Short mmCIF file of C-alpha atoms in Angstrom, two decimals:
data_model
loop_
_atom_site.label_atom_id
_atom_site.label_comp_id
_atom_site.label_asym_id
_atom_site.label_seq_id
_atom_site.Cartn_x
_atom_site.Cartn_y
_atom_site.Cartn_z
CA UNK A 20 48.32 9.39 -25.57
CA UNK A 21 45.01 7.53 -25.36
CA UNK A 22 43.08 7.33 -28.61
CA UNK A 23 39.41 8.19 -28.80
CA UNK A 24 38.61 4.57 -29.50
CA UNK A 25 40.48 3.34 -26.45
CA UNK A 26 38.94 6.09 -24.34
CA UNK A 27 35.49 5.00 -25.42
CA UNK A 28 36.35 1.38 -24.75
CA UNK A 29 37.58 2.22 -21.25
CA UNK A 30 34.35 4.02 -20.44
CA UNK A 31 32.32 1.17 -21.81
CA UNK A 32 34.09 -1.43 -19.67
CA UNK A 33 34.39 0.41 -16.39
CA UNK A 34 34.50 -2.01 -13.42
CA UNK A 35 31.12 -3.33 -12.32
CA UNK A 36 31.48 -1.98 -8.78
CA UNK A 37 32.15 1.49 -10.14
CA UNK A 38 29.07 1.38 -12.38
CA UNK A 39 26.88 0.00 -9.59
CA UNK A 40 27.99 2.89 -7.37
CA UNK A 41 26.95 5.36 -10.07
CA UNK A 42 23.58 3.64 -10.53
CA UNK A 43 22.92 3.82 -6.80
CA UNK A 44 23.29 7.62 -7.00
CA UNK A 45 20.72 8.00 -9.79
CA UNK A 46 17.23 8.66 -8.41
CA UNK A 47 15.05 8.84 -11.54
CA UNK A 48 14.02 5.40 -12.88
CA UNK A 49 14.08 6.66 -16.49
CA UNK A 50 17.70 7.77 -16.05
CA UNK A 51 18.59 4.34 -14.70
CA UNK A 52 16.94 2.75 -17.74
CA UNK A 53 18.89 5.04 -20.08
CA UNK A 54 22.06 4.07 -18.20
CA UNK A 55 21.35 0.44 -19.08
CA UNK A 56 20.97 1.32 -22.76
CA UNK A 57 24.54 2.60 -23.19
CA UNK A 58 26.10 -0.77 -24.01
CA UNK A 59 25.71 -4.47 -23.40
CA UNK A 60 28.15 -4.31 -20.48
CA UNK A 61 26.25 -1.45 -18.87
CA UNK A 62 23.00 -3.30 -19.58
CA UNK A 63 24.39 -6.36 -17.75
CA UNK A 64 25.32 -4.15 -14.80
CA UNK A 65 21.86 -2.57 -14.92
CA UNK A 66 20.20 -6.02 -14.63
CA UNK A 67 22.54 -6.88 -11.75
CA UNK A 68 21.40 -3.66 -10.10
CA UNK A 69 17.74 -4.59 -10.62
CA UNK A 70 18.42 -8.02 -9.16
CA UNK A 71 19.94 -6.45 -6.06
CA UNK A 72 17.13 -3.91 -5.66
CA UNK A 73 14.42 -6.55 -5.98
CA UNK A 74 16.04 -8.87 -3.49
CA UNK A 75 16.42 -6.02 -0.98
CA UNK A 76 12.94 -4.57 -1.58
CA UNK A 77 10.75 -4.49 1.52
CA UNK A 78 7.49 -4.29 -0.44
CA UNK A 79 6.83 -6.94 -3.10
CA UNK A 80 4.14 -6.11 -5.63
CA UNK A 81 0.87 -7.08 -3.89
CA UNK A 82 -1.76 -9.45 -5.22
CA UNK A 83 -5.45 -8.63 -5.45
CA UNK A 84 -7.52 -10.96 -3.25
CA UNK A 85 -10.88 -11.57 -4.88
CA UNK A 86 -13.65 -13.45 -3.00
CA UNK A 87 -15.45 -16.36 -4.61
CA UNK A 88 -18.73 -17.12 -2.82
CA UNK A 89 -19.90 -16.21 0.65
CA UNK A 90 -19.89 -19.87 1.65
CA UNK A 91 -16.59 -20.67 -0.04
CA UNK A 92 -13.25 -20.89 1.74
CA UNK A 93 -11.39 -20.37 -1.51
CA UNK A 94 -10.35 -16.98 -2.79
CA UNK A 95 -8.75 -15.91 -6.02
CA UNK A 96 -5.44 -14.08 -6.27
CA UNK A 97 -5.02 -11.77 -9.24
CA UNK A 98 -1.42 -10.97 -10.18
CA UNK A 99 -0.43 -7.73 -11.89
CA UNK A 100 2.82 -9.33 -13.07
CA UNK A 101 2.57 -13.07 -13.68
CA UNK A 102 1.58 -14.45 -17.07
CA UNK A 103 -0.81 -16.79 -15.25
CA UNK A 104 -2.97 -13.98 -13.87
CA UNK A 105 -5.33 -15.84 -11.52
CA UNK A 106 -4.63 -18.55 -8.96
CA UNK A 107 -6.67 -19.96 -6.08
CA UNK A 108 -5.81 -19.76 -2.40
CA UNK A 109 -7.37 -21.42 0.64
CA UNK A 110 -8.79 -18.96 3.15
CA UNK A 111 -9.65 -19.59 6.80
CA UNK A 112 -13.25 -20.47 7.65
CA UNK A 113 -13.35 -17.78 10.29
CA UNK A 114 -15.07 -15.04 8.34
CA UNK A 115 -17.33 -14.66 5.35
CA UNK A 116 -17.25 -10.90 4.94
CA UNK A 117 -14.82 -7.98 4.93
CA UNK A 118 -11.13 -8.10 5.85
CA UNK A 119 -10.16 -5.02 7.86
CA UNK A 120 -6.42 -5.23 7.32
CA UNK A 121 -3.64 -6.78 5.30
CA UNK A 122 0.03 -6.56 6.35
CA UNK A 123 3.08 -8.72 5.59
CA UNK A 124 0.85 -11.44 4.10
CA UNK A 125 -1.47 -11.51 7.15
CA UNK A 126 -5.20 -10.85 6.84
CA UNK A 127 -7.16 -9.29 9.72
CA UNK A 128 -10.87 -9.78 10.36
CA UNK A 129 -13.13 -9.09 13.32
CA UNK A 130 -15.98 -11.30 14.53
CA UNK A 131 -19.26 -10.43 16.24
CA UNK A 132 -17.62 -10.58 19.69
CA UNK A 133 -15.01 -7.95 18.88
CA UNK A 134 -12.11 -10.39 18.52
CA UNK A 135 -9.65 -9.63 15.73
CA UNK A 136 -7.99 -12.68 14.17
CA UNK A 137 -4.83 -12.59 12.07
CA UNK A 138 -4.42 -15.37 9.50
CA UNK A 139 -1.71 -16.01 6.91
CA UNK A 140 -3.02 -17.89 3.85
CA UNK A 141 0.49 -18.27 2.41
CA UNK A 142 1.99 -20.09 5.39
CA UNK A 143 1.05 -23.22 7.30
CA UNK A 144 0.89 -21.41 10.64
CA UNK A 145 -1.69 -21.00 13.38
CA UNK A 146 -4.03 -18.03 13.44
CA UNK A 147 -3.39 -15.27 15.97
CA UNK A 148 -6.38 -14.20 18.06
CA UNK A 149 -6.01 -10.77 19.62
CA UNK A 150 -7.81 -9.74 22.82
CA UNK A 151 -11.41 -8.60 22.57
CA UNK A 152 -11.93 -4.90 21.97
CA UNK A 153 -13.97 -4.27 25.11
CA UNK A 154 -15.08 -0.72 24.41
CA UNK A 155 -16.99 -1.55 21.24
CA UNK A 156 -20.73 -2.06 20.95
CA UNK A 157 -21.16 -4.92 18.51
CA UNK A 158 -24.24 -6.05 16.67
CA UNK A 159 -24.76 -9.14 14.59
CA UNK A 160 -25.26 -7.31 11.29
CA UNK A 161 -22.57 -4.64 10.86
CA UNK A 162 -19.81 -5.86 13.14
CA UNK A 163 -17.38 -6.40 10.25
CA UNK A 164 -17.32 -2.62 9.68
CA UNK A 165 -16.65 -1.61 13.29
CA UNK A 166 -12.90 -2.00 12.78
CA UNK A 167 -11.89 0.14 9.82
CA UNK A 168 -8.19 -0.71 9.70
CA UNK A 169 -5.60 -2.99 11.33
CA UNK A 170 -1.88 -2.27 10.83
CA UNK A 171 1.10 -4.30 12.09
CA UNK A 172 4.54 -2.94 12.89
CA UNK A 173 6.31 -6.15 11.81
CA UNK A 174 5.67 -9.67 10.57
CA UNK A 175 4.64 -11.82 13.58
CA UNK A 176 6.53 -14.77 12.05
CA UNK A 177 9.80 -12.84 12.10
CA UNK A 178 9.23 -10.85 15.29
CA UNK A 179 6.86 -12.97 17.42
CA UNK A 180 7.82 -11.28 20.69
CA UNK A 181 7.96 -7.65 19.61
CA UNK A 182 5.36 -6.87 16.95
CA UNK A 183 2.75 -4.19 17.65
CA UNK A 184 -0.81 -3.89 16.34
CA UNK A 185 -2.64 -0.57 15.99
CA UNK A 186 -6.33 -0.46 15.05
CA UNK A 187 -8.84 2.21 14.11
CA UNK A 188 -12.25 1.21 15.42
CA UNK A 189 -15.76 2.50 16.09
CA UNK A 190 -17.27 4.53 17.46
CA UNK A 191 -15.76 7.75 16.07
CA UNK A 192 -12.63 6.14 14.61
CA UNK A 193 -10.71 5.68 17.84
CA UNK A 194 -7.24 4.16 18.26
CA UNK A 195 -6.06 1.14 20.26
CA UNK A 196 -2.67 -0.56 20.56
CA UNK A 197 -1.79 -4.18 21.28
CA UNK A 198 1.76 -5.36 21.98
CA UNK A 199 2.77 -8.97 21.51
CA UNK A 200 2.46 -10.89 24.76
CA UNK A 201 0.11 -8.47 26.48
CA UNK A 202 -3.33 -9.63 27.59
CA UNK A 203 -5.30 -6.52 26.68
CA UNK A 204 -5.46 -3.52 24.41
CA UNK A 205 -4.04 -0.13 25.29
CA UNK A 206 -6.73 2.42 24.48
CA UNK A 207 -5.48 5.82 23.40
CA UNK A 208 -7.04 8.66 25.36
CA UNK A 209 -8.06 11.46 23.04
CA UNK A 210 -10.32 13.54 25.28
CA UNK A 211 -8.61 16.70 24.03
CA UNK A 212 -9.17 15.72 20.42
CA UNK A 213 -12.73 14.40 20.30
CA UNK A 214 -13.45 16.30 17.08
CA UNK A 215 -10.76 14.39 15.18
CA UNK A 216 -11.21 11.06 13.44
CA UNK A 217 -8.65 8.78 11.84
CA UNK A 218 -8.58 6.81 8.61
CA UNK A 219 -5.02 5.46 8.32
CA UNK A 220 -1.94 4.75 10.41
CA UNK A 221 1.69 4.01 9.66
CA UNK A 222 4.77 2.97 11.61
CA UNK A 223 7.55 5.34 10.56
CA UNK A 224 10.97 5.30 12.18
CA UNK A 225 10.33 5.28 15.95
CA UNK A 226 6.78 6.65 15.95
CA UNK A 227 3.26 5.86 14.80
CA UNK A 228 1.49 8.45 12.65
CA UNK A 229 -2.29 8.72 12.25
CA UNK A 230 -4.20 10.81 9.71
CA UNK A 231 -7.84 11.76 9.28
CA UNK A 232 -10.07 12.94 6.47
CA UNK A 233 -9.79 16.54 7.65
CA UNK A 234 -6.01 16.40 7.04
CA UNK A 235 -5.43 16.18 10.80
CA UNK A 236 -2.11 14.48 11.52
CA UNK A 237 -0.94 13.04 14.86
CA UNK A 238 2.02 11.06 16.10
CA UNK A 239 2.47 8.88 19.18
CA UNK A 240 5.09 6.59 20.67
CA UNK A 241 4.39 2.91 21.35
CA UNK A 242 7.91 2.00 22.46
CA UNK A 243 8.66 0.83 25.97
CA UNK A 244 6.83 -1.62 28.23
CA UNK A 245 4.37 0.80 29.83
CA UNK A 246 0.67 -0.01 29.68
CA UNK A 247 -0.47 3.60 29.92
CA UNK A 248 -2.14 5.28 26.98
CA UNK A 249 0.37 6.85 24.57
CA UNK A 250 0.15 10.62 24.38
CA UNK A 251 -1.14 12.04 21.12
CA UNK A 252 1.00 14.77 19.59
CA UNK A 253 -0.92 16.95 17.12
CA UNK A 254 1.16 17.88 14.07
CA UNK A 255 -1.66 19.24 11.89
CA UNK A 256 -5.18 20.21 13.02
CA UNK A 257 -8.34 19.73 11.01
CA UNK A 258 -8.01 22.19 8.15
CA UNK A 259 -11.04 24.34 7.27
CA UNK A 260 -11.08 24.47 3.46
CA UNK A 261 -13.01 22.07 1.24
CA UNK A 262 -9.79 21.08 -0.56
CA UNK A 263 -8.29 19.96 2.74
CA UNK A 264 -11.19 17.63 3.47
CA UNK A 265 -11.23 14.26 1.77
CA UNK A 266 -13.42 11.18 1.89
CA UNK A 267 -10.44 8.95 2.71
CA UNK A 268 -6.85 9.69 3.70
CA UNK A 269 -3.76 7.47 3.70
CA UNK A 270 -0.14 7.54 4.84
CA UNK A 271 2.66 5.87 2.90
CA UNK A 272 6.45 5.66 3.04
CA UNK A 273 8.08 5.75 -0.38
CA UNK A 274 10.89 3.46 -1.48
CA UNK A 275 13.22 6.42 -0.84
CA UNK A 276 12.03 6.67 2.78
CA UNK A 277 9.93 9.83 2.44
CA UNK A 278 6.50 10.08 4.06
CA UNK A 279 3.45 11.15 2.03
CA UNK A 280 -0.22 11.71 2.75
CA UNK A 281 -2.70 10.72 0.04
CA UNK A 282 -6.25 12.05 -0.02
CA UNK A 283 -9.10 10.45 -1.98
CA UNK A 284 -12.04 12.57 -3.10
CA UNK A 285 -15.33 10.98 -4.15
CA UNK A 286 -18.37 11.89 -6.18
CA UNK A 287 -21.36 10.77 -4.09
CA UNK A 288 -24.76 10.70 -5.75
CA UNK A 289 -28.13 9.96 -4.18
CA UNK A 290 -29.75 7.71 -6.78
CA UNK A 291 -32.92 7.23 -4.74
CA UNK A 292 -34.04 8.13 -1.24
CA UNK A 293 -31.27 7.17 1.23
CA UNK A 294 -29.47 5.13 -1.44
CA UNK A 295 -26.12 6.49 -2.59
CA UNK A 296 -23.52 5.58 -5.18
CA UNK A 297 -19.91 6.75 -5.07
CA UNK A 298 -16.92 6.90 -7.39
CA UNK A 299 -13.41 8.28 -7.04
CA UNK A 300 -12.89 11.61 -8.81
CA UNK A 301 -9.27 12.43 -7.81
CA UNK A 302 -6.40 11.97 -5.40
CA UNK A 303 -4.29 14.73 -3.85
CA UNK A 304 -0.77 13.97 -2.58
CA UNK A 305 1.32 15.87 -0.03
CA UNK A 306 4.91 15.32 0.99
CA UNK A 307 5.36 15.48 4.77
CA UNK A 308 8.62 17.27 5.48
CA UNK A 309 10.61 16.65 8.65
CA UNK A 310 13.76 18.19 10.10
CA UNK A 311 16.60 15.86 9.13
CA UNK A 312 18.45 16.37 12.41
CA UNK A 313 15.79 16.11 15.10
CA UNK A 314 12.91 14.50 13.16
CA UNK A 315 10.48 17.32 14.00
CA UNK A 316 7.59 17.78 11.58
CA UNK A 317 7.95 21.01 9.61
CA UNK A 318 5.29 21.25 6.90
CA UNK A 319 3.33 19.50 4.19
CA UNK A 320 3.77 20.34 0.53
CA UNK A 321 1.43 19.38 -2.32
CA UNK A 322 3.22 17.41 -5.03
CA UNK A 323 2.38 15.46 -8.19
CA UNK A 324 4.72 12.55 -7.55
CA UNK A 325 5.48 9.85 -4.97
CA UNK A 326 9.21 9.49 -5.65
CA UNK A 327 8.35 7.61 -8.85
CA UNK A 328 6.64 4.81 -6.88
CA UNK A 329 3.40 2.94 -7.45
CA UNK A 330 1.13 3.08 -4.37
CA UNK A 331 -1.57 0.58 -3.35
CA UNK A 332 -4.40 1.88 -1.14
CA UNK A 333 -7.53 0.36 0.36
CA UNK A 334 -8.29 -1.68 3.47
CA UNK A 335 -4.70 -2.94 3.36
CA UNK A 336 -1.64 -1.36 4.91
CA UNK A 337 -0.86 1.42 2.44
CA UNK A 338 2.33 0.54 0.63
CA UNK A 339 4.59 1.90 -2.09
CA UNK A 340 6.47 -0.22 -4.62
CA UNK A 341 9.45 1.04 -6.58
CA UNK A 342 9.04 1.25 -10.34
CA UNK A 343 12.17 -0.92 -10.53
CA UNK A 344 10.21 -3.73 -8.86
CA UNK A 345 7.07 -3.13 -10.93
CA UNK A 346 8.09 -1.98 -14.43
CA UNK A 347 4.66 -2.94 -15.76
CA UNK A 348 3.15 -0.13 -13.68
CA UNK A 349 3.10 3.61 -14.29
CA UNK A 350 5.37 5.58 -11.91
CA UNK A 351 3.55 8.01 -9.61
CA UNK A 352 0.24 6.19 -9.90
CA UNK A 353 -2.22 4.95 -7.28
CA UNK A 354 -3.90 1.53 -7.48
CA UNK A 355 -7.06 1.72 -5.34
CA UNK A 356 -9.75 -0.65 -4.11
CA UNK A 357 -13.16 0.28 -2.73
CA UNK A 358 -12.88 1.06 1.00
CA UNK A 359 -15.73 3.55 1.40
CA UNK A 360 -18.85 2.25 3.11
CA UNK A 361 -20.40 5.23 4.88
CA UNK A 362 -23.73 5.22 3.07
CA UNK A 363 -25.64 1.92 2.99
CA UNK A 364 -22.41 -0.03 3.12
CA UNK A 365 -21.68 -0.94 -0.53
CA UNK A 366 -25.25 -0.96 -1.77
CA UNK A 367 -26.65 -1.03 -4.36
CA UNK A 368 -23.77 -1.74 -6.78
CA UNK A 369 -21.24 -3.50 -4.56
CA UNK A 370 -17.60 -2.45 -3.87
CA UNK A 371 -16.88 -1.65 -7.53
CA UNK A 372 -14.94 1.62 -7.12
CA UNK A 373 -11.54 0.26 -8.16
CA UNK A 374 -8.94 1.51 -10.62
CA UNK A 375 -5.68 3.35 -11.25
CA UNK A 376 -5.17 7.09 -10.82
CA UNK A 377 -2.24 8.72 -12.64
CA UNK A 378 -0.87 11.72 -10.79
CA UNK A 379 0.88 13.10 -13.85
CA UNK A 380 -2.27 14.01 -15.76
CA UNK A 381 -5.17 13.11 -13.43
CA UNK A 382 -6.39 10.32 -15.68
CA UNK A 383 -7.82 6.95 -14.65
CA UNK A 384 -7.09 3.43 -15.80
CA UNK A 385 -8.10 -0.15 -15.00
CA UNK A 386 -6.17 -3.09 -13.60
CA UNK A 387 -9.17 -5.44 -13.20
CA UNK A 388 -12.76 -5.43 -14.39
CA UNK A 389 -15.21 -5.59 -11.48
CA UNK A 390 -17.77 -8.34 -12.03
CA UNK A 391 -21.46 -7.83 -11.36
CA UNK A 392 -21.56 -11.26 -9.70
CA UNK A 393 -19.35 -9.79 -6.95
CA UNK A 394 -21.84 -7.10 -5.90
CA UNK A 395 -22.83 -8.93 -2.71
CA UNK A 396 -19.37 -10.29 -1.92
CA UNK A 397 -16.67 -8.74 0.28
CA UNK A 398 -14.58 -5.95 -1.22
CA UNK A 399 -11.30 -6.75 -2.92
CA UNK A 400 -8.14 -6.20 -0.88
CA UNK A 401 -4.41 -6.02 -1.66
CA UNK A 402 -2.27 -8.66 0.04
CA UNK A 403 1.52 -8.89 0.02
CA UNK A 404 2.79 -12.36 -0.90
CA UNK A 405 6.03 -13.98 0.26
CA UNK A 406 9.00 -13.21 -1.98
CA UNK A 407 9.06 -16.81 -3.20
CA UNK A 408 5.29 -17.05 -3.84
CA UNK A 409 5.48 -17.32 -7.63
CA UNK A 410 7.96 -20.19 -7.52
CA UNK A 411 5.93 -21.90 -4.78
CA UNK A 412 2.86 -21.86 -7.02
CA UNK A 413 4.69 -23.09 -10.10
CA UNK A 414 3.63 -20.10 -12.18
CA UNK A 415 5.15 -20.06 -15.68
CA UNK A 416 7.77 -17.39 -15.02
CA UNK A 417 10.71 -19.03 -16.76
CA UNK A 418 11.20 -16.01 -18.99
CA UNK A 419 11.23 -13.65 -16.04
CA UNK A 420 14.12 -12.45 -13.92
CA UNK A 421 13.96 -12.12 -10.13
CA UNK A 422 10.51 -11.25 -8.72
CA UNK A 423 8.73 -12.19 -11.94
CA UNK A 424 9.94 -9.32 -14.15
CA UNK A 425 11.21 -9.84 -17.65
CA UNK A 426 14.72 -8.88 -18.58
CA UNK A 427 15.04 -5.72 -20.68
CA UNK A 428 16.97 -5.78 -23.94
CA UNK A 429 19.25 -2.83 -24.77
CA UNK A 430 17.64 -2.30 -28.18
CA UNK A 431 14.23 -2.10 -26.53
CA UNK A 432 15.60 0.37 -24.01
CA UNK A 433 17.08 2.59 -26.70
CA UNK A 434 14.01 2.71 -28.92
CA UNK A 435 11.54 3.14 -26.08
CA UNK A 436 13.43 5.78 -24.15
CA UNK A 437 13.87 7.82 -27.30
CA UNK A 438 10.19 7.65 -28.15
CA UNK A 439 8.70 8.01 -24.68
CA UNK A 440 11.01 10.04 -22.44
CA UNK A 441 9.91 10.04 -18.82
CA UNK A 442 7.70 6.95 -19.11
CA UNK A 443 9.53 4.16 -17.34
CA UNK A 444 6.52 1.85 -17.43
CA UNK A 445 6.47 1.81 -21.22
CA UNK A 446 9.95 0.33 -21.29
CA UNK A 447 9.09 -3.06 -19.89
CA UNK A 448 5.44 -3.79 -20.45
CA UNK A 449 4.59 -7.50 -20.66
#
């Protein structure tokens, strides 16, 4: 007969593979943290699990790219994780204003001729110049705002012959597609849907999805070698109620593979004639539900979570980071930069509408204090660094585990989880 003491000992020292299998089945980050607080052996397995998850994560925690001066080619990178918060990075001399996209470490900017250039400030590689967008009417003053967003399917360094670029551009927020190796853009015909505009796009499974501020949702297929315009498939029309309309809309895939739409609502105030100021008042989040067998879109459902992830929105590719990769953050929160420039561009206060929105209680927080000296500079933008960026820069991360996160002590886990149930971020603040 097995004694209680031996039984307890056997549970405590279950094989690592067995415990890792159990951890993989636990969805809630707080439950995973509590798992690691059971014993030192389970804590060791928990850190092994974190190591594995961070190494396999597709979305590292992004850095905030902050401009210096209009004439400067140096930018500042602000880290949400590293002890050395700010570092400098050399930027290309191609552009002195707004970046219209950020994916896989690449920055996208458009010049006055309608040519979009991709540059990677982390790698010693050549810039990529895309074909000219021929259907745009450019001027020499506002050309940097004629392309609202650029999104890549893959990293051009890893998939140089197969990556795809989709852009949203003026007038009327139209869509165009460029495939690696092709000499021109493929312009998407939307004659049937002239009343719809678009504000964000995402590559999800085998399709591209596009969303607009009226909650309209479309999908289209960019696979194959054809040069004809992809056919738009309307999943949701413009919805009539005020709640369904937002000032900006985003699409994001969570770390669990679910697709969500995020809708930003602004307070817009006319402070003098034809001069407006704006600030974010809330975000609404909807889970987009698909048939698991055939992939057909079924419905959208309003929720107050994003699978426990932290989401980064703005002019960048919208991305979600697991709370396991970013324990300093608050699960189910949205880190936003200022990407609204409808009235008078960013005048008179500059692109200062930045912050954190917590879905749990609708409260706001700060991750960086906007500086008045930046009022006339380009807006901040999130950029994803290479996995090895911190070690490349020599940041003082010696007391961090993989990806720049500190190890978590069992005693800290026990005391924190008992005091603050459901708050994973409070467990590992640095």
